[in-house]
Amino acid sequence: NGPLDRKVSLRSNHEVGYMGDVINEMTEGLREREEIRESLELAREVQQNLLPKSVPSSDRVDIAGRSIYCDQTGGDFFDFLEVGSSENHEIGSVVGDVSGHGVPSALLMATARALMRQRSLLPGGPAQVVGDVNMHLSRDVEDSGQFMTLFYLVIDPVQRSLKWVRAGHEPAVLYDPLRDVFEELRGSGVALGVDENWQYREEYRSGLLNGQVILIGTDGIWESRNSEGRMFGKDALLDLIRKNAAYSAEEILSAIIDSIKHFQQDVEPEDDITLVVAKIKTG
């Protein structure tokens, strides 16, 4: 009924006495499990508080992000970062995916988030930022086998351009509704934590147009499975972007999440889901 601090007191040596010993062992196990559950719930609360509570204010870029964890804690994260000066109106966004699940992944996620936030405030472009974070993270996870893929994007709505670094992560997607054309934002780079000396390269694209949509996501989106074992797939994701491109970034994001949940129905998700959606507005 809840209190697990009492024990059964039976001194006999027959079956009833043995049953009392078993009940006491079971009660101790339940108490330990309850303590673990409370600790995980606290870890989940702390991790949720690390995710952005608001989006950057911009007259030129509409942006939204969300993380959904398959366990109480997860290894996915997204963040919006301060980059450059307040006059240049640039918006930094990062999406990361730590290998594995549970508390170890959550701890690495929190470390990576802190490193990205701290380093992004210092001088240097995206390649320097990611390179420095990789160096520190590689030393932290040395011999553990853990690693983390990451996509770091900087949107310059004034110059109508993008800068990004891809560290082992899936390419971001740029959709132009006027031409109905999808473009992948690719680039070379290993996951963070693999090689501390890796030299990352900054990619660049200019000529952004009003109404174009950018999506950065983790593989938990297209690898979601239903009761038949079928995956959601990237084609379904692209089709959702196409059908909802006229709406706001938050509405596009919600349409994707709702569609995945409908696809999965009662199947428990096997991986975290994180996505950031940005839409270029008239400026």
PDB file of N, CA and C in Angstrom, residues 16 42 56-58 90 112 116-117 123 137-138 155 170 183 202 228 238 244 250 253 266:
ATOM      1  N   VAL A  16       5.543 -21.310   6.539  1.00  0.00           N
ATOM      2  CA  VAL A  16       5.050 -19.965   6.850  1.00  0.00           C
ATOM      3  C   VAL A  16       6.216 -19.041   7.202  1.00  0.00           C
ATOM      4  N   LEU A  42      13.476  12.318 -11.120  1.00  0.00           N
ATOM      5  CA  LEU A  42      14.199  13.562 -10.877  1.00  0.00           C
ATOM      6  C   LEU A  42      15.154  13.865 -12.026  1.00  0.00           C
ATOM      7  N   PRO A  56      14.075  31.749 -30.144  1.00  0.00           N
ATOM      8  CA  PRO A  56      14.622  33.077 -30.427  1.00  0.00           C
ATOM      9  C   PRO A  56      13.581  33.977 -31.081  1.00  0.00           C
ATOM     10  N   SER A  57      13.567  35.228 -30.671  1.00  0.00           N
ATOM     11  CA  SER A  57      12.636  36.197 -31.243  1.00  0.00           C
ATOM     12  C   SER A  57      13.239  36.784 -32.514  1.00  0.00           C
ATOM     13  N   SER A  58      12.540  36.632 -33.628  1.00  0.00           N
ATOM     14  CA  SER A  58      13.052  37.119 -34.901  1.00  0.00           C
ATOM     15  C   SER A  58      11.891  37.496 -35.817  1.00  0.00           C
ATOM     16  N   GLU A  90      21.788  36.797 -36.294  1.00  0.00           N
ATOM     17  CA  GLU A  90      21.992  35.384 -36.587  1.00  0.00           C
ATOM     18  C   GLU A  90      21.332  34.508 -35.515  1.00  0.00           C
ATOM     19  N   ALA A 112      27.514  17.856 -23.245  1.00  0.00           N
ATOM     20  CA  ALA A 112      27.651  18.427 -24.584  1.00  0.00           C
ATOM     21  C   ALA A 112      26.899  19.749 -24.690  1.00  0.00           C
ATOM     22  N   MET A 116      28.644  23.301 -25.638  1.00  0.00           N
ATOM     23  CA  MET A 116      28.207  24.060 -26.804  1.00  0.00           C
ATOM     24  C   MET A 116      27.798  25.476 -26.412  1.00  0.00           C
ATOM     25  N   ARG A 117      27.077  25.595 -25.325  1.00  0.00           N
ATOM     26  CA  ARG A 117      26.624  26.923 -24.886  1.00  0.00           C
ATOM     27  C   ARG A 117      27.818  27.812 -24.512  1.00  0.00           C
ATOM     28  N   PRO A 123      34.677  33.895 -29.520  1.00  0.00           N
ATOM     29  CA  PRO A 123      34.932  34.115 -30.954  1.00  0.00           C
ATOM     30  C   PRO A 123      35.191  32.811 -31.694  1.00  0.00           C
ATOM     31  N   LEU A 137      34.990  16.772 -25.348  1.00  0.00           N
ATOM     32  CA  LEU A 137      34.100  15.625 -25.180  1.00  0.00           C
ATOM     33  C   LEU A 137      34.850  14.317 -25.409  1.00  0.00           C
ATOM     34  N   SER A 138      35.767  14.305 -26.360  1.00  0.00           N
ATOM     35  CA  SER A 138      36.543  13.090 -26.640  1.00  0.00           C
ATOM     36  C   SER A 138      37.353  12.668 -25.425  1.00  0.00           C
ATOM     37  N   ILE A 155      21.742  30.451 -38.954  1.00  0.00           N
ATOM     38  CA  ILE A 155      20.930  31.114 -39.974  1.00  0.00           C
ATOM     39  C   ILE A 155      21.188  32.614 -39.900  1.00  0.00           C
ATOM     40  N   GLU A 170      22.737  13.006 -39.500  1.00  0.00           N
ATOM     41  CA  GLU A 170      21.994  12.999 -40.754  1.00  0.00           C
ATOM     42  C   GLU A 170      21.933  14.428 -41.313  1.00  0.00           C
ATOM     43  N   GLU A 183      16.452  19.833 -50.717  1.00  0.00           N
ATOM     44  CA  GLU A 183      17.913  19.837 -50.801  1.00  0.00           C
ATOM     45  C   GLU A 183      18.473  19.395 -49.455  1.00  0.00           C
ATOM     46  N   GLU A 202      33.352  24.025 -42.191  1.00  0.00           N
ATOM     47  CA  GLU A 202      32.127  24.814 -42.241  1.00  0.00           C
ATOM     48  C   GLU A 202      31.571  24.834 -43.659  1.00  0.00           C
ATOM     49  N   GLU A 228       3.457  -3.598 -37.184  1.00  0.00           N
ATOM     50  CA  GLU A 228       3.849  -4.543 -38.236  1.00  0.00           C
ATOM     51  C   GLU A 228       5.353  -4.536 -38.477  1.00  0.00           C
ATOM     52  N   LEU A 238       9.263  13.823 -45.638  1.00  0.00           N
ATOM     53  CA  LEU A 238       9.330  14.853 -46.674  1.00  0.00           C
ATOM     54  C   LEU A 238       7.941  15.240 -47.165  1.00  0.00           C
ATOM     55  N   ASN A 244       2.638  20.728 -45.352  1.00  0.00           N
ATOM     56  CA  ASN A 244       2.431  21.714 -44.282  1.00  0.00           C
ATOM     57  C   ASN A 244       3.337  22.929 -44.400  1.00  0.00           C
ATOM     58  N   GLU A 250       6.012  25.850 -35.805  1.00  0.00           N
ATOM     59  CA  GLU A 250       5.425  25.044 -34.733  1.00  0.00           C
ATOM     60  C   GLU A 250       4.340  24.120 -35.281  1.00  0.00           C
ATOM     61  N   LEU A 253       6.046  21.259 -37.152  1.00  0.00           N
ATOM     62  CA  LEU A 253       6.602  20.336 -36.166  1.00  0.00           C
ATOM     63  C   LEU A 253       5.506  19.470 -35.545  1.00  0.00           C
ATOM     64  N   ASP A 266      -0.140   2.056 -30.600  1.00  0.00           N
ATOM     65  CA  ASP A 266       0.157   1.606 -29.233  1.00  0.00           C
ATOM     66  C   ASP A 266       1.567   1.042 -29.073  1.00  0.00           C
TER      67      ASP A 266
END
